[in-house]
Structures are given as structure tokens and as C-alpha cells.
XYZ file of C-alpha atoms in Angstrom:
569
model
C 137.353 115.929 76.117
C 134.097 117.245 77.735
C 133.027 120.486 78.310
C 131.799 120.896 81.914
C 129.820 124.825 82.805
C 132.850 126.054 83.905
C 135.416 125.273 81.090
C 136.619 121.641 79.207
C 138.492 118.771 80.554
C 140.451 115.901 79.312
C 140.392 113.075 80.982
C 142.137 109.327 80.067
C 140.951 105.643 78.716
C 141.837 103.108 80.729
C 140.526 99.524 80.265
C 137.904 100.883 77.941
C 136.588 103.428 79.722
C 136.867 107.035 79.865
C 137.866 108.514 83.346
C 138.296 112.286 83.822
C 139.614 112.830 87.432
C 139.800 116.599 89.998
C 137.426 118.327 88.695
C 136.178 121.982 90.363
C 132.582 121.894 91.578
C 133.071 124.378 93.676
C 136.038 127.231 94.915
C 138.739 126.752 96.804
C 137.472 126.744 100.758
C 140.204 128.680 101.765
C 141.214 132.534 102.374
C 138.275 134.570 102.165
C 136.074 131.610 101.880
C 136.885 129.477 104.765
C 134.333 128.492 107.046
C 131.728 129.709 104.212
C 129.834 128.115 102.142
C 130.667 126.677 98.785
C 131.131 128.861 95.945
C 130.998 127.881 92.148
C 134.947 128.001 90.947
C 136.317 130.870 88.741
C 135.871 129.035 85.285
C 139.148 128.517 83.353
C 140.679 128.879 79.710
C 141.310 126.636 77.628
C 141.463 121.996 77.760
C 142.094 122.184 82.294
C 143.698 118.168 81.832
C 141.505 115.866 84.520
C 144.124 112.165 84.507
C 145.155 113.155 87.657
C 142.929 113.506 91.027
C 142.637 116.656 92.663
C 143.491 117.232 95.812
C 142.094 116.420 99.339
C 140.868 118.269 102.117
C 143.106 118.712 104.994
C 142.566 116.062 107.671
C 144.923 114.665 110.277
C 146.419 111.113 109.554
C 144.928 107.863 110.657
C 146.434 106.274 114.069
C 149.142 103.641 113.547
C 146.978 100.973 114.926
C 143.939 102.023 112.122
C 147.035 102.760 109.115
C 147.278 98.771 108.756
C 143.732 99.173 107.785
C 142.544 101.247 106.153
C 144.462 103.704 103.783
C 143.884 107.553 103.252
C 146.316 109.257 100.490
C 146.690 112.525 101.380
C 147.211 115.096 97.541
C 147.915 118.822 98.797
C 146.965 121.785 97.429
C 143.808 124.124 98.051
C 141.389 123.260 94.985
C 140.196 119.689 97.153
C 136.385 121.046 96.529
C 136.608 118.268 93.151
C 135.137 115.172 91.674
C 135.959 112.487 90.096
C 133.966 110.515 86.945
C 134.126 107.054 84.594
C 131.436 106.611 82.658
C 131.660 103.850 79.605
C 130.098 106.586 77.305
C 130.965 110.291 77.486
C 128.360 111.493 75.051
C 124.593 113.290 75.780
C 122.808 110.924 74.177
C 124.089 107.856 75.973
C 121.781 108.597 79.173
C 123.380 106.300 81.589
C 122.191 105.826 85.526
C 124.868 107.673 87.676
C 125.625 106.998 91.151
C 126.971 109.138 93.858
C 129.565 107.813 96.007
C 130.176 109.537 99.349
C 132.999 108.078 101.511
C 133.086 107.265 104.779
C 136.040 108.592 108.044
C 133.724 109.897 110.591
C 133.309 113.156 108.688
C 136.827 113.810 109.651
C 138.934 111.298 107.433
C 138.595 109.898 103.818
C 138.766 111.258 100.401
C 137.681 110.210 96.791
C 141.205 109.061 96.201
C 140.765 105.833 98.477
C 141.788 102.989 95.775
C 138.902 100.796 96.932
C 136.538 103.691 95.472
C 137.899 103.104 92.290
C 134.451 103.386 89.381
C 136.018 101.572 86.790
C 133.617 97.891 87.396
C 130.828 100.361 88.090
C 131.053 101.606 85.001
C 131.907 98.914 82.933
C 128.034 97.608 83.817
C 127.300 100.690 81.655
C 126.712 103.202 84.748
C 127.888 106.690 84.905
C 130.145 106.910 87.886
C 131.077 110.367 90.192
C 133.328 110.269 93.297
C 133.616 113.460 95.415
C 135.699 115.242 98.019
C 134.164 118.019 100.791
C 135.063 119.469 103.707
C 135.860 118.016 107.224
C 136.715 118.177 110.840
C 136.491 121.483 111.607
C 136.684 123.182 108.543
C 133.396 121.762 107.391
C 131.779 120.571 110.081
C 132.814 122.989 113.401
C 129.915 124.516 114.685
C 130.850 128.897 115.326
C 128.202 131.686 116.315
C 129.744 133.419 112.832
C 129.226 131.019 110.481
C 127.006 128.877 109.224
C 126.577 125.230 110.248
C 127.139 122.274 107.975
C 129.793 123.836 105.616
C 130.744 119.629 104.572
C 127.583 119.258 103.307
C 126.450 122.011 101.867
C 129.778 120.970 99.440
C 127.707 117.375 98.934
C 124.798 119.731 98.310
C 126.541 121.396 95.408
C 128.716 118.335 93.790
C 125.072 117.080 93.270
C 123.963 120.636 91.697
C 127.111 120.177 89.469
C 126.141 116.277 88.868
C 122.538 117.828 87.876
C 123.607 120.104 85.385
C 126.736 117.850 84.269
C 126.572 114.673 84.415
C 124.971 114.943 80.787
C 127.737 115.477 78.503
C 129.312 112.818 79.869
C 126.939 110.026 79.757
C 124.738 110.338 82.275
C 120.962 110.726 83.020
C 120.547 113.218 85.639
C 116.740 111.995 86.397
C 118.764 107.927 87.228
C 120.539 109.451 90.027
C 121.213 107.461 92.974
C 123.462 108.687 95.688
C 125.450 106.267 97.948
C 127.537 106.603 100.753
C 129.410 104.320 103.798
C 129.574 105.272 106.855
C 129.642 109.171 107.764
C 129.470 108.885 103.568
C 125.412 107.047 104.636
C 125.087 109.740 107.448
C 125.240 112.643 105.177
C 123.138 110.353 102.191
C 120.832 110.449 104.439
C 120.855 114.138 105.236
C 120.655 114.862 102.035
C 117.768 112.793 101.359
C 115.959 115.432 103.785
C 117.128 117.854 102.691
C 114.832 120.029 100.982
C 117.509 122.227 98.694
C 118.346 118.408 97.249
C 115.163 117.473 96.546
C 114.462 115.755 92.788
C 118.814 115.309 92.859
C 118.369 111.761 93.044
C 115.865 109.106 93.184
C 117.761 106.846 94.455
C 119.552 106.426 97.488
C 121.544 102.946 99.470
C 122.738 104.252 102.972
C 125.994 101.595 103.940
C 126.654 100.900 107.916
C 125.367 104.579 108.323
C 121.859 106.211 109.635
C 120.176 109.542 109.265
C 121.088 111.606 112.178
C 121.988 114.754 113.666
C 124.381 115.421 116.371
C 123.351 117.601 119.415
C 125.043 120.934 118.921
C 126.208 121.095 122.529
C 128.075 117.877 121.813
C 130.181 119.509 118.551
C 130.657 122.836 120.247
C 131.771 121.236 123.165
C 134.727 119.568 120.082
C 135.539 123.334 118.966
C 135.632 124.740 122.637
C 138.386 121.904 123.953
C 140.169 123.136 120.033
C 139.731 126.964 121.451
C 140.903 126.270 124.265
C 144.367 124.535 123.278
C 145.269 127.334 120.933
C 144.271 129.590 123.433
C 141.354 131.685 120.644
C 138.098 132.542 120.778
C 135.843 129.999 119.488
C 135.292 131.642 116.520
C 135.421 130.734 112.876
C 137.330 134.585 112.513
C 139.756 133.244 115.039
C 140.203 129.805 113.667
C 140.669 130.253 110.014
C 143.852 132.691 111.104
C 145.407 129.743 112.420
C 148.043 127.563 110.650
C 146.402 124.907 109.500
C 148.419 121.894 110.357
C 148.371 123.557 113.884
C 144.650 123.367 113.173
C 144.743 119.778 112.517
C 147.180 118.136 114.971
C 144.645 119.910 117.607
C 141.539 118.449 116.604
C 143.293 114.972 116.451
C 144.645 115.391 119.854
C 140.849 116.870 121.158
C 140.035 113.910 119.522
C 141.738 110.496 120.344
C 139.541 109.216 123.224
C 136.565 109.365 120.754
C 135.011 106.368 119.104
C 131.397 104.860 117.627
C 131.260 102.740 120.914
C 132.640 104.644 123.617
C 131.584 107.812 122.023
C 133.893 111.168 123.341
C 134.128 114.739 121.328
C 132.926 114.261 117.217
C 132.359 116.330 113.864
C 128.886 115.974 113.063
C 125.941 117.113 110.872
C 123.672 118.925 113.328
C 119.991 120.402 112.818
C 121.008 124.449 111.095
C 117.010 125.387 110.772
C 117.886 125.416 106.517
C 119.637 122.923 104.742
C 118.714 120.533 108.102
C 115.590 122.527 109.159
C 114.941 118.949 111.879
C 116.123 115.732 113.027
C 116.935 113.375 109.208
C 115.929 110.668 110.662
C 112.686 112.260 112.130
C 111.675 113.698 108.501
C 112.322 110.781 107.090
C 110.042 108.369 109.049
C 106.950 110.812 109.335
C 106.956 110.973 105.446
C 107.627 114.631 105.064
C 110.204 114.275 102.332
C 111.686 112.310 99.511
C 108.805 110.789 98.598
C 108.687 107.673 95.854
C 113.006 107.725 96.436
C 114.114 103.746 96.699
C 116.299 103.052 100.323
C 119.131 99.893 100.042
C 120.368 100.015 103.098
C 122.339 97.288 105.788
C 125.198 96.915 107.651
C 128.107 94.228 108.354
C 127.891 91.524 111.060
C 130.101 92.627 113.247
C 130.531 96.608 113.160
C 132.456 97.358 116.274
C 135.581 95.244 115.709
C 136.553 98.013 112.804
C 136.627 99.933 115.988
C 137.394 97.545 118.927
C 140.332 95.897 117.542
C 143.249 97.778 116.646
C 145.203 99.027 119.683
C 143.707 96.189 121.660
C 140.926 97.151 122.931
C 137.973 94.257 122.186
C 140.720 92.800 125.331
C 140.809 95.323 127.496
C 136.640 95.810 127.585
C 136.335 92.324 127.719
C 138.558 92.715 131.141
C 136.284 95.583 132.434
C 133.378 93.797 132.158
C 130.336 94.872 134.379
C 131.771 98.020 134.058
C 132.570 97.929 130.411
C 128.433 97.037 130.602
C 126.987 100.136 132.444
C 129.259 102.138 129.969
C 127.590 101.298 127.344
C 124.038 101.259 129.078
C 124.888 104.932 128.739
C 125.782 105.122 125.749
C 122.448 104.080 124.719
C 120.095 105.471 127.433
C 119.122 102.474 128.486
C 118.121 100.751 131.831
C 120.158 97.600 133.288
C 116.947 94.916 131.030
C 119.061 95.604 127.563
C 122.773 93.747 128.266
C 120.309 91.012 129.961
C 118.801 90.556 127.233
C 121.251 90.588 124.551
C 123.466 87.844 127.680
C 120.820 85.511 127.282
C 120.278 86.102 123.618
C 124.302 85.445 123.391
C 125.712 83.506 126.400
C 128.948 82.369 124.771
C 129.903 85.981 124.149
C 132.210 88.101 126.031
C 131.881 91.559 126.941
C 133.627 93.476 124.338
C 131.206 91.375 121.940
C 128.007 92.461 123.669
C 128.655 95.891 124.161
C 129.868 96.198 120.757
C 126.754 94.754 119.526
C 124.592 96.983 121.449
C 125.570 100.029 120.436
C 125.789 98.610 116.615
C 122.004 97.955 117.515
C 121.089 101.037 119.037
C 123.456 103.467 116.316
C 123.065 101.803 113.618
C 120.710 99.183 112.566
C 117.677 100.526 114.724
C 117.651 103.651 112.775
C 118.151 101.695 109.569
C 115.247 98.988 110.512
C 112.752 102.220 111.708
C 113.585 103.483 108.593
C 112.711 100.885 106.463
C 109.906 100.168 108.697
C 108.425 103.940 107.258
C 108.962 103.213 103.448
C 107.512 99.525 103.350
C 108.110 98.629 99.327
C 110.655 100.302 98.469
C 112.996 99.788 100.969
C 115.484 96.950 100.319
C 117.608 95.790 103.497
C 121.212 93.567 103.576
C 123.489 92.201 105.540
C 127.291 90.959 105.449
C 127.893 88.879 107.051
C 131.558 86.953 105.502
C 134.444 87.055 108.282
C 137.656 89.000 107.550
C 141.341 86.941 106.832
C 142.409 89.451 109.465
C 142.715 88.072 112.645
C 140.025 89.007 114.882
C 138.143 91.547 112.386
C 135.562 89.526 111.892
C 132.713 90.840 109.286
C 133.843 94.386 110.828
C 132.841 97.706 109.304
C 134.137 98.727 106.151
C 134.656 95.690 105.066
C 132.203 95.347 102.709
C 133.206 97.728 100.529
C 135.886 96.447 98.455
C 133.362 93.400 97.831
C 130.526 95.821 96.703
C 133.440 98.308 94.307
C 134.988 94.613 93.577
C 138.314 95.724 94.030
C 139.550 92.830 96.262
C 142.470 92.458 94.131
C 143.704 96.068 94.960
C 145.985 96.204 98.275
C 143.839 98.789 99.741
C 141.622 96.401 99.621
C 143.570 93.827 101.478
C 143.977 95.761 104.546
C 140.494 94.739 105.432
C 139.883 91.711 103.631
C 143.127 89.445 103.820
C 144.780 87.974 100.750
C 142.254 85.474 98.773
C 138.721 86.841 99.697
C 136.679 85.110 97.368
C 135.657 86.911 94.640
C 132.401 85.088 93.588
C 131.117 87.182 96.963
C 131.998 89.932 95.374
C 129.688 89.083 92.268
C 126.834 88.648 93.745
C 127.192 92.980 95.606
C 128.884 94.388 92.929
C 125.873 92.739 90.741
C 122.927 93.789 93.512
C 124.549 97.313 93.355
C 124.155 97.958 89.434
C 120.784 96.269 89.263
C 119.653 98.681 92.050
C 121.416 101.235 90.365
C 119.894 100.506 87.447
C 116.275 99.257 87.569
C 115.840 100.160 91.707
C 115.849 96.398 92.704
C 118.801 94.274 94.134
C 117.593 91.174 93.736
C 115.480 90.522 96.730
C 112.092 90.925 98.527
C 111.590 94.977 99.563
C 111.149 95.374 103.401
C 108.115 94.705 104.546
C 106.050 92.283 107.868
C 108.275 89.200 107.057
C 111.416 91.054 107.665
C 113.667 90.218 104.649
C 117.440 90.540 104.618
C 120.128 89.664 102.063
C 122.904 88.177 104.074
C 126.306 88.080 102.218
C 128.787 85.958 102.826
C 127.261 83.890 105.075
C 129.747 80.913 106.024
C 129.606 77.694 109.149
C 129.847 79.485 111.766
C 132.259 79.709 114.761
C 134.724 81.810 116.645
C 137.147 80.602 115.350
C 136.342 82.550 111.773
C 137.004 85.637 114.543
C 140.825 84.305 114.334
C 141.447 84.370 110.758
C 140.869 80.931 110.049
C 138.942 79.903 106.562
C 136.271 77.454 106.819
C 136.511 75.412 103.784
C 132.292 74.670 103.909
C 131.598 78.536 103.638
C 134.016 78.980 100.300
C 132.157 77.967 97.101
C 130.183 80.054 94.617
C 126.956 78.917 95.845
C 126.922 80.219 99.703
C 129.456 83.427 98.859
C 126.056 83.941 96.306
C 123.275 83.349 98.587
C 122.670 79.883 100.070
C 124.120 79.598 103.700
C 122.722 80.163 107.394
C 120.739 83.767 107.727
C 121.778 84.908 111.086
C 118.858 83.163 113.344
C 120.936 79.992 111.855
C 117.684 77.970 109.981
C 118.750 77.534 106.665
C 117.459 79.232 103.447
C 116.731 77.496 100.288
C 117.092 79.282 97.544
C 115.796 78.537 94.026
C 116.613 77.573 90.743
C 117.719 80.188 87.429
C 120.667 81.889 86.726
C 119.818 84.661 89.797
C 117.901 82.651 92.281
C 120.577 82.712 95.162
C 120.403 86.566 94.594
C 116.550 86.596 94.937
C 116.705 84.416 97.324
C 116.388 86.360 100.918
C 116.909 85.184 104.609
C 113.142 86.270 106.651
C 111.499 85.852 109.814
C 111.908 86.706 112.566
C 115.214 85.567 113.637
C 118.812 87.197 115.053
C 118.658 90.367 114.683
C 115.035 91.087 115.456
C 114.685 89.561 118.476
C 118.296 92.013 119.495
C 116.488 94.710 118.019
C 113.561 94.148 120.322
C 115.236 94.410 123.070
C 115.002 97.830 122.728
C 111.469 97.486 123.553
C 110.185 97.332 127.124
C 108.255 94.338 125.636
C 110.670 92.232 123.810
C 112.944 93.152 126.727
C 110.618 91.500 129.318
C 109.977 88.446 126.681
C 113.872 87.446 125.766
C 115.152 88.283 129.703
C 111.821 88.309 132.101
C 112.765 89.596 135.916
C 114.746 88.191 137.417
C 113.878 87.091 141.358
C 114.863 90.239 143.859
C 117.744 88.105 144.728
C 118.632 87.144 141.346
C 122.479 88.071 139.385
C 121.015 91.971 138.854
C 120.720 92.699 142.446
C 123.195 91.727 143.080
C 125.231 93.474 140.225
C 125.199 97.437 140.934
C 125.829 97.974 137.670
C 123.064 95.798 135.735
C 120.887 96.264 139.001
C 118.520 99.370 140.037
C 121.268 101.265 142.674
C 122.987 101.316 139.301
C 123.670 105.744 139.545
C 124.477 107.835 136.989
C 127.567 108.921 138.058
C 128.438 105.173 138.481
C 127.481 105.167 134.226
C 129.318 108.375 133.428
C 132.797 107.741 135.275
C 131.902 103.704 133.777
C 132.195 106.042 129.762
C 135.610 107.906 131.418
C 137.643 104.858 132.038
C 136.988 102.770 128.459
C 138.076 106.447 126.750
C 140.808 106.628 129.071
C 141.675 102.391 128.492
C 141.016 102.905 124.948
C 142.678 105.452 123.295
C 141.652 105.521 119.879
C 139.368 106.417 117.092
C 137.868 106.755 114.424
C 134.568 105.235 112.607
């Protein structure tokens, strides 16, 4: 039993770890509190049972195409602003480091109850692990004239404030908090690092496959207006609050059906609100105005885009669309023809879908994370996850690294993405690196600097057959999976000696990823793909040459979305 600011809770002993689930950190956000900022929960009398996960926030289910890869349990109930704690030593004298986890799911799906996020292994390593639920979709990120923006992000801030006040009773040290998240969770981490109200609530941060960013307010407004048009109501919080919850979710799912990170489309996101998000989070962090001294661990997977294109067969359809798909990517990334030409030069054997996927991933994810690392050298650590899934076609896709970071590969939910028989040695290496970062601020390789050190996890022999789920025995050994392998540019880097030599080794020095990211500057594009003569392919291809018009690009994006009809992030 542990006492919280609102009353005592009783957890469970599991595998030598004390686990507390479903602890309220804010009141149920419904009734008069719907679309409002979170408020403290009502204190309770007696001891509250904390043996089971609490209710999950309202959310639509994944489409059938995505459900075969991603799990998203639904637990009914209104008291959905709750959190969970795994601790090896629930007593104030322990003063252990704390890891607070924000789940992903495009700010529309996901919860802390996903089995992949089990915190037992972190607790076994001497860390107090906390995972939280927060409002999603229109409830958490709808933009209305009569309600404050970003209530879901405000939920996360309220949970962090709860941790700061209460975690000491669970054995945690409120001065040693690391805030971590993946995908939309990482985007949220980026916003909170820059939020004035969150300063001092954590000292380290982990951003996995998600950059600090703010959506255009008009883009979120369009999502709300489209929902309002279908529901035949005003686009106000008051009108939305009167709608049946299930109808609201089904309408949200239908309006967002054609959106995806690669293709764009209507979506919910964090917006600049003049308060919690006073300016673009990335710009605030790059300018150095906030979060001085916060240490950062951040990175991506090699084939992020494959989770968004493989389900439903969109990968093959994008390949068939050829130049139209490339034009759509140009519109999505706001770039000229020199960028796709540069990617073609770097990847001469790649299909259109791979070029489009890497372009969008680099522009929307890797480039801003790299910009953040450049602005904070010496205190930033960068990684790439390169192990290809054993499931056909997925490669090293978005979210695949989670089962390795949490060391929960034995769960069926992890196997949905990784396949059966994922290498334990890779989980050992990643989980240890994250544990070291939470406890010491140093994950085990060189901090970002002029040499661009990137720790590559799980590099295998390469070859497109890996993307079809064929195991590469040469890349399966313990040494290869713990860091001895080929960096992204194909040059082998040797590990040193000692028990953690492989983890100290960093893949460095201007490899393929550097050359890709250089394409987003004019000088870089010219270096990789010099101008062709006027009668070259770019001149003959109106979608890649100067004759490309905005109308053609917008049409290409619409055709891609209609061809896809998929969602997820």
C-alpha cells in the first residue's frame, strides 16, 4: 500500500516488482469537464485497489489492415485519466530514477494498457516506471472557439505534475525524471520539453520516431469542421459535447480514413496556443530558449514508412503510380524536383514507394531530430534501429523497436510486428542502453557532435530479401546484434574491447543518412544530383521538371489518398 495525494492505493507483487495500475491523476473528463483542461480527482476514502489497468480514453479501433500488426486494448469507463507505476522498492528512502512513458498512436489511438509497454524490466533494473493515459482525437486535440486548445497535452502535464508530487512515495526521485515517448508520444515529449509550465519537471527526454512539432491550426480546424458537417452541428465544443460518444468516434474514424503520415490528410495534432505551447516547439528548442541542460536520446527506424504503406497493399499501389506518387511526395514535403532526383541517385535500385517513404520520413522526422541534435551537441545521443522484422514486407518499420526497448518480445503483441523468434541479444542491447540513459544520462555511445555519431541497432547483412521476412543468419550473432555490423553507408566499424565495447561503438562520419538529409539544402542536392541538360529526364518528365504545377501536385496527393484509404501512425 502506498499513499498518494488523493488517497492510499493497494498494488500487487508481480515477479518481485510492486505494480500499481489505474491510479487517477485527474478527474474523469466528461460531463461538465468535457473538452476542458484537466482538474484534480476527488480524494477517496479507504484504500483504492490498483490491481488492474484503468479505463482507456475513447478512441476508434484500428482498421483490419492495421489490427494485424498493432494491439490496442479497450477498457470501458469514464475515469480514463489514470496512470500505472512499476517500482522495485516502494518506499520514500529509495530515491530511484524515474521513467515516464507517453504512448504513440497518432494522438487518436493507443493507451498505457498495451502489453508491449509493460514496465517490469525497467523496474527490475532499478527504475520506477510510470505510464499514463491521456485524451485522444477530437476529445484531446480538437480545436474549438469555445474551449482551450491541446487538452490531451494538458493531461500529460497534469500527470507529470502528479509524478513530481507523488512519486517519492513509490520510491522514485522527482529530481531524476526522464520523459519518454514514441511517435505521437515523442511529439508530445517535444512539446512538453519546450512548455514553460513543464520546466523543472524532468531532466532527460527520449524521442523515438517523433520530432517536436506543432500542427497548422487550419489543418486541425478542417478536421473539426468536416466532423461537424457530417454530424450537422456547429463546430463548437458545446455542440460536440452533446453528441453520443460512439457516434463521435465513428465520425472521427470516417473523416480520418484517408489520412496517413506519408500521404497527409486531415488529422489532429498539437497546435501553438499561446499558453502551454507559446511557439513552435522545435524552434524554441533549437533557439535554446528553454530546457537548458535537458539531456536527449532520440532516433528513428530505418524503414519507418513501411508500417504506413504495407498494411492494405498501399506499398505496391504507390510503386505502380510512379511519377504521380513522386509528385505527391514533393507536395507533401514542399520540395522541388531536385530532391526526388537526388534520392534516385542515392538509391538507383529502389522502387517508387521506397523513395517516397524515405523522402517523407527524412523531411518530417529525421531532419527535425537532426536539427535538434545539431543545436544541442554534447548532450544529445542519436540512434537508428535497423533490424528487419520477420513479418513479410515490414523491414525495420515504425514502432518495431518498442518490444526491444521494453524487452517484451515474449508477448504476442510484440510478435505481431516482429514475428516469432526475435533476437534476445538485440533486446538486451537496447534495453540496457535506455536503462543507462535514464540512470546516468549516457546510453553508451558518443554524444552528437561534428562526427555525427549514430548508434545503429540490429544491422544485418542487407539485401531486399530481408524485407520479405527472410532471416539473415550472418547478421544473427550476438556481436552483430549488439553493435558490430555495418553502418548505413556500408563501411564496417570495429568494436573495441571490454564488456560494453560494442555498445560504446558508434557508427559515424557522413554515411548514407547524411547524404540523404543534405538533399534538403540546395548545395546538398546539387552535390548528389547535379543539374541535367535541358533534354535530360527531368525536362522530359513534366511531373519532375520545371513544368510541375501546384495543381498537378495537389491532384497527385488526392489520387494517392484515394488509392490508399488507410490510416495509422
